Coordinates of C-alpha atoms in Angstrom, one line a residue:
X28 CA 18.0 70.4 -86.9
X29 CA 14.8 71.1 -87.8
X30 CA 14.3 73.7 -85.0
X31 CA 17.1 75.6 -86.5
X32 CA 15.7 75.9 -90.4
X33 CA 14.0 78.7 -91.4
X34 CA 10.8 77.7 -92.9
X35 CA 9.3 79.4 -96.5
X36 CA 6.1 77.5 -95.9
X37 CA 4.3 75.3 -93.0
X38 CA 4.6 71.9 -93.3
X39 CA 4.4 68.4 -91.4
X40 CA 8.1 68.3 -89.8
X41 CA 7.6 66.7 -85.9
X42 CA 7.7 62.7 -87.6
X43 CA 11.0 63.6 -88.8
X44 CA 11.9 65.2 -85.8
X45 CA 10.8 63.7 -82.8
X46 CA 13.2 64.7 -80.4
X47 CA 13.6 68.3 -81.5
X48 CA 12.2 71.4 -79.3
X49 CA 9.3 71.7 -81.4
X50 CA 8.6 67.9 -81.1
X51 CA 8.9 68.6 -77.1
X52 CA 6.9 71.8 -77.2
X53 CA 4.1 70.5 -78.8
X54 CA 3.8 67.5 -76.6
X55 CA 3.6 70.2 -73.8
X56 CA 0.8 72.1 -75.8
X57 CA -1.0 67.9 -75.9
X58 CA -0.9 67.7 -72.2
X59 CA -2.1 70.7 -71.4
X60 CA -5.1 69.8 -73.9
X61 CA -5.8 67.1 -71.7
X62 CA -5.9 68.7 -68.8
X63 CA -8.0 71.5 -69.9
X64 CA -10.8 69.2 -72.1
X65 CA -10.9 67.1 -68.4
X66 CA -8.9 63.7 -70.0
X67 CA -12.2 63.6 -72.1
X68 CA -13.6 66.4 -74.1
X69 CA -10.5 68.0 -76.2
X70 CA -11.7 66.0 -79.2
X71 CA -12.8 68.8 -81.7
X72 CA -10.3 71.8 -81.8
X73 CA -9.7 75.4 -83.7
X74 CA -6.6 76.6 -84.4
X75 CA -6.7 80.0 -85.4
X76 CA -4.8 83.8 -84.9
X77 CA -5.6 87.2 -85.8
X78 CA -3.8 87.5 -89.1
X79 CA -1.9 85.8 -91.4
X80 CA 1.4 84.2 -90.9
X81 CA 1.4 83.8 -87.1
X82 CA 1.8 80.2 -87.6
X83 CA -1.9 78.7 -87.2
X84 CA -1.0 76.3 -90.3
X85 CA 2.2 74.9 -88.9
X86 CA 0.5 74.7 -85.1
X87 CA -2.3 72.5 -86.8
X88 CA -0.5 70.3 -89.0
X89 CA 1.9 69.2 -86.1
X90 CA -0.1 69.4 -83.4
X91 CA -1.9 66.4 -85.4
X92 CA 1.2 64.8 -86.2
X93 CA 2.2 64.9 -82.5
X94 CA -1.3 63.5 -81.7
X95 CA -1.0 60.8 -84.6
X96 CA 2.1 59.5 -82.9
X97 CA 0.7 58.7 -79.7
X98 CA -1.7 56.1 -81.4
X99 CA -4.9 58.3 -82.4
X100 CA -6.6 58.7 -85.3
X101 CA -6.2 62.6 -86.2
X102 CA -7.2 64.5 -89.4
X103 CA -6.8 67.9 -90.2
X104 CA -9.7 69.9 -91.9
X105 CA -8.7 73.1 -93.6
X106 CA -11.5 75.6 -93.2
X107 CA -9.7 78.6 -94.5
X108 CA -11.3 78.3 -98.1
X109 CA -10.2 81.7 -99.4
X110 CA -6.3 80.7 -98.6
X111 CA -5.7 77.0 -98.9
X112 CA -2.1 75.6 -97.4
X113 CA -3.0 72.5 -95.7
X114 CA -2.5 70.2 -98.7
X115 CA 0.7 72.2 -99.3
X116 CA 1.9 71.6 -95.5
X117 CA 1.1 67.5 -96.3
X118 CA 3.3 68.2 -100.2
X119 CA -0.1 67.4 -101.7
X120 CA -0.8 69.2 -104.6
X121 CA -4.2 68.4 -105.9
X122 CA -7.0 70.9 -104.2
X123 CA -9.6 70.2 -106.8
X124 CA -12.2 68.5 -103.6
X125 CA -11.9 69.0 -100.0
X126 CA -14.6 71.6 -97.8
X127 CA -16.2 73.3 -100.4
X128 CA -17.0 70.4 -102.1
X129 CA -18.3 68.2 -99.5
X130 CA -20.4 70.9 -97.6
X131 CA -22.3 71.7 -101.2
X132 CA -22.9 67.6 -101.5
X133 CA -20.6 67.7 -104.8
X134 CA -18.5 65.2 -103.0
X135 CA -18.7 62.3 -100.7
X136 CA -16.0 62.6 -97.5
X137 CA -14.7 59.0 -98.3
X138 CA -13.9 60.3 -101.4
X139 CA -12.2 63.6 -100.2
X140 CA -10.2 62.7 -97.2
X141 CA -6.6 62.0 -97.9
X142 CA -3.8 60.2 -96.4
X143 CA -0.5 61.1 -95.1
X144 CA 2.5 58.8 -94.1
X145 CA 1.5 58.4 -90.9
X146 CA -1.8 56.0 -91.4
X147 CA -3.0 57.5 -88.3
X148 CA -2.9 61.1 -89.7
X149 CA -5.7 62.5 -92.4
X150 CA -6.1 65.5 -93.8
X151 CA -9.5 67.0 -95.8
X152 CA -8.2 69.9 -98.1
X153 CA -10.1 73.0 -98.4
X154 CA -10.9 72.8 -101.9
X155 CA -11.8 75.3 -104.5
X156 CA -12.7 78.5 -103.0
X157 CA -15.9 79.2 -102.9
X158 CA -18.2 82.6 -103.6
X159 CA -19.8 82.3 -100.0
X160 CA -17.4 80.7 -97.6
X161 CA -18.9 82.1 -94.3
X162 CA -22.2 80.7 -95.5
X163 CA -21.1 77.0 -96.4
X164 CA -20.8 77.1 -92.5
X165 CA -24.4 77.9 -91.9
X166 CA -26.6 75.7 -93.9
X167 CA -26.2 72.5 -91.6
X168 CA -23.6 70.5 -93.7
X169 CA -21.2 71.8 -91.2
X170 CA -22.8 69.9 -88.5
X171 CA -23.4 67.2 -90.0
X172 CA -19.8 66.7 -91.1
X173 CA -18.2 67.2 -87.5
X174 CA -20.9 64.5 -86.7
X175 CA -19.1 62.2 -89.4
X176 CA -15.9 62.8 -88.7
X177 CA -16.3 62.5 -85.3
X178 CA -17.1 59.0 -86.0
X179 CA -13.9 58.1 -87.7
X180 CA -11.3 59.8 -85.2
X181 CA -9.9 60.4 -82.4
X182 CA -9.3 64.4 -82.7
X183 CA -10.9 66.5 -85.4
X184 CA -8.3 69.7 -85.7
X185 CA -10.0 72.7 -88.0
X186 CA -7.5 75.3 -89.3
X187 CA -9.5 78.2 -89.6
X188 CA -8.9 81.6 -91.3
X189 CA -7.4 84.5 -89.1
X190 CA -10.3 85.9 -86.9
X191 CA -9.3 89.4 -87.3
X192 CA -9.7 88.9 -91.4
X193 CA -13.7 87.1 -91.7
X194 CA -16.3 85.2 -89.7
X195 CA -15.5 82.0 -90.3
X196 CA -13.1 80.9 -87.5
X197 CA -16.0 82.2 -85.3
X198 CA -18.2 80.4 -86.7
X199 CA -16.3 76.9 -86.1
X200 CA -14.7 78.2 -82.7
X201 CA -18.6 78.0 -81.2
X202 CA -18.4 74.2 -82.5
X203 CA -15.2 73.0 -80.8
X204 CA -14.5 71.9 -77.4
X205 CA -10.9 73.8 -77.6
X206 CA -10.0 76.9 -79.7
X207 CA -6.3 77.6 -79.9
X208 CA -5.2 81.1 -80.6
X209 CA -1.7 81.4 -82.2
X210 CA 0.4 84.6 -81.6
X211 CA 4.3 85.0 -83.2
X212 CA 6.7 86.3 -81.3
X213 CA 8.2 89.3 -83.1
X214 CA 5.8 89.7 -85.1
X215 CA 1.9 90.2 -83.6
X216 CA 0.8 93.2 -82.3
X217 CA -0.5 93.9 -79.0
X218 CA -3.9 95.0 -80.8
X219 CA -4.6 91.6 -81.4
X220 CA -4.5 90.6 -78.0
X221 CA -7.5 93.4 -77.7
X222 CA -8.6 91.2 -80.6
X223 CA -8.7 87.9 -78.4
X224 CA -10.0 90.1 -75.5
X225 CA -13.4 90.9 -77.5
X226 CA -13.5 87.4 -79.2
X227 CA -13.7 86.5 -75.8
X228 CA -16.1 88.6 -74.6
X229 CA -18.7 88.4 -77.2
X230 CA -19.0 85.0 -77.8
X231 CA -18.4 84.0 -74.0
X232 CA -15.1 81.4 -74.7
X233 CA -14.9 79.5 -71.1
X234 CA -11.5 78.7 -72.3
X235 CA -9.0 79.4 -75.2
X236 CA -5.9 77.8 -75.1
X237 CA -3.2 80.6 -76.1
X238 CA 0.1 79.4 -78.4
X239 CA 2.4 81.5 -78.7
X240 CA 4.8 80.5 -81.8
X241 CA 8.6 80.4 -82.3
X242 CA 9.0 80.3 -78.5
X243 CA 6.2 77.5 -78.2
X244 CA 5.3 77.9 -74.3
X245 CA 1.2 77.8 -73.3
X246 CA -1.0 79.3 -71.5
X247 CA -4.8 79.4 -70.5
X248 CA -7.2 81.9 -71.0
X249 CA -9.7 81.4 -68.4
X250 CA -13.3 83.2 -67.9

């Protein structure tokens, strides 16, 4: 089962898998979604975590597939533009246009969006990394491409960088109606719940949705 394999990389595993824990955990993290955006407003979400390898990737990716399988339109936008793995999670290997491209106006999003095997699931690569990241994210392209998207689907899911590294998953947690924080069990600290604690704090979050990884139960973080 997929639930026992021990993955080398994050990839798309729930549409082979739908009856497996992770399948069922992830269902549980949709629901609570729903409940938490009101039924209505859990349309644009962040996933990030403090650091690397706490699973933000692998949350993202199937948290779209589980999305994808109950009839929406989903795509996945990887944001993390110093540390590209989305395309690898989807066995896509071409990263030559995604973000970077389409926020300098290089490339069009029609041309830059690719499909997965489940016509209902998308994915926009990150592309090649850029010299200013955190800046891309000011200039008003970023708007204007959550405006687009959120046009063609259903549920726009950003994986950003870690928070505790740069800027950026800030910077598109302020633009979301849910931000998911990912912690691993075994693994994170309890610094980086401190972390979460000032995210918090600073930027006033109403509500974060918390996830925490290889035991897969959720939680609310509530102002």
């Amino acid at each position: 089962k997929y639930t026992k394999e021990k993955l080398t990389e994050s990839r798309l595993i729930v549409n082979k898998s739908l009856r497996s824990e992770i399948s069922e955990s992830l269902r549980s993290i949709r629901t609570n979604m729903e409940f938490l955006g009101g039924g209505k407003n859990n349309k644009i979400i962040s996933v990030t975590s403090t650091v690397g390898s706490e699973g933000k990737t692998f949350v993202s990716v199937n948290l779209a597939g589980i999305l994808s399988l109950s009839n929406r339109k989903v795509i996945v936008v990887d944001m993390d533009m110093r540390k590209p793995r989305i395309h690898k999670a989807f066995g896509y290997e071409d990263n030559s246009k995604g973000i970077s491209t389409v926020l300098i106006g290089k490339h069009t999003l029609d041309e830059s969006i690719c499909t997965s095997e489940n016509e209902n699931l998308h994915f926009l690569c990150a592309g090649p990394t850029p010299p200013n990241p955190s800046e891309l994210l000011l200039n008003g392209a970023f708007e204007k491409l959550i405006n687009d998207l959120s046009k063609k689907y259903d549920h726009i899911i950003f994986d950003t960088p870690p928070s505790g590294v740069v800027t950026d998953a800030i910077l598109v947690m302020k633009r979301v109606n849910i931000p998911i924080y990912v912690f691993r069990a075994d693994f994170s600290k309890k610094s980086f719940v401190k972390n979460l604690m000032r995210i918090k704090h600073i930027n006033k979050f109403n509500n974060i949705a918390l996830v925490l990884n290889l035991l897969f139960t959720v939680g609310i973080l509530s102002a």
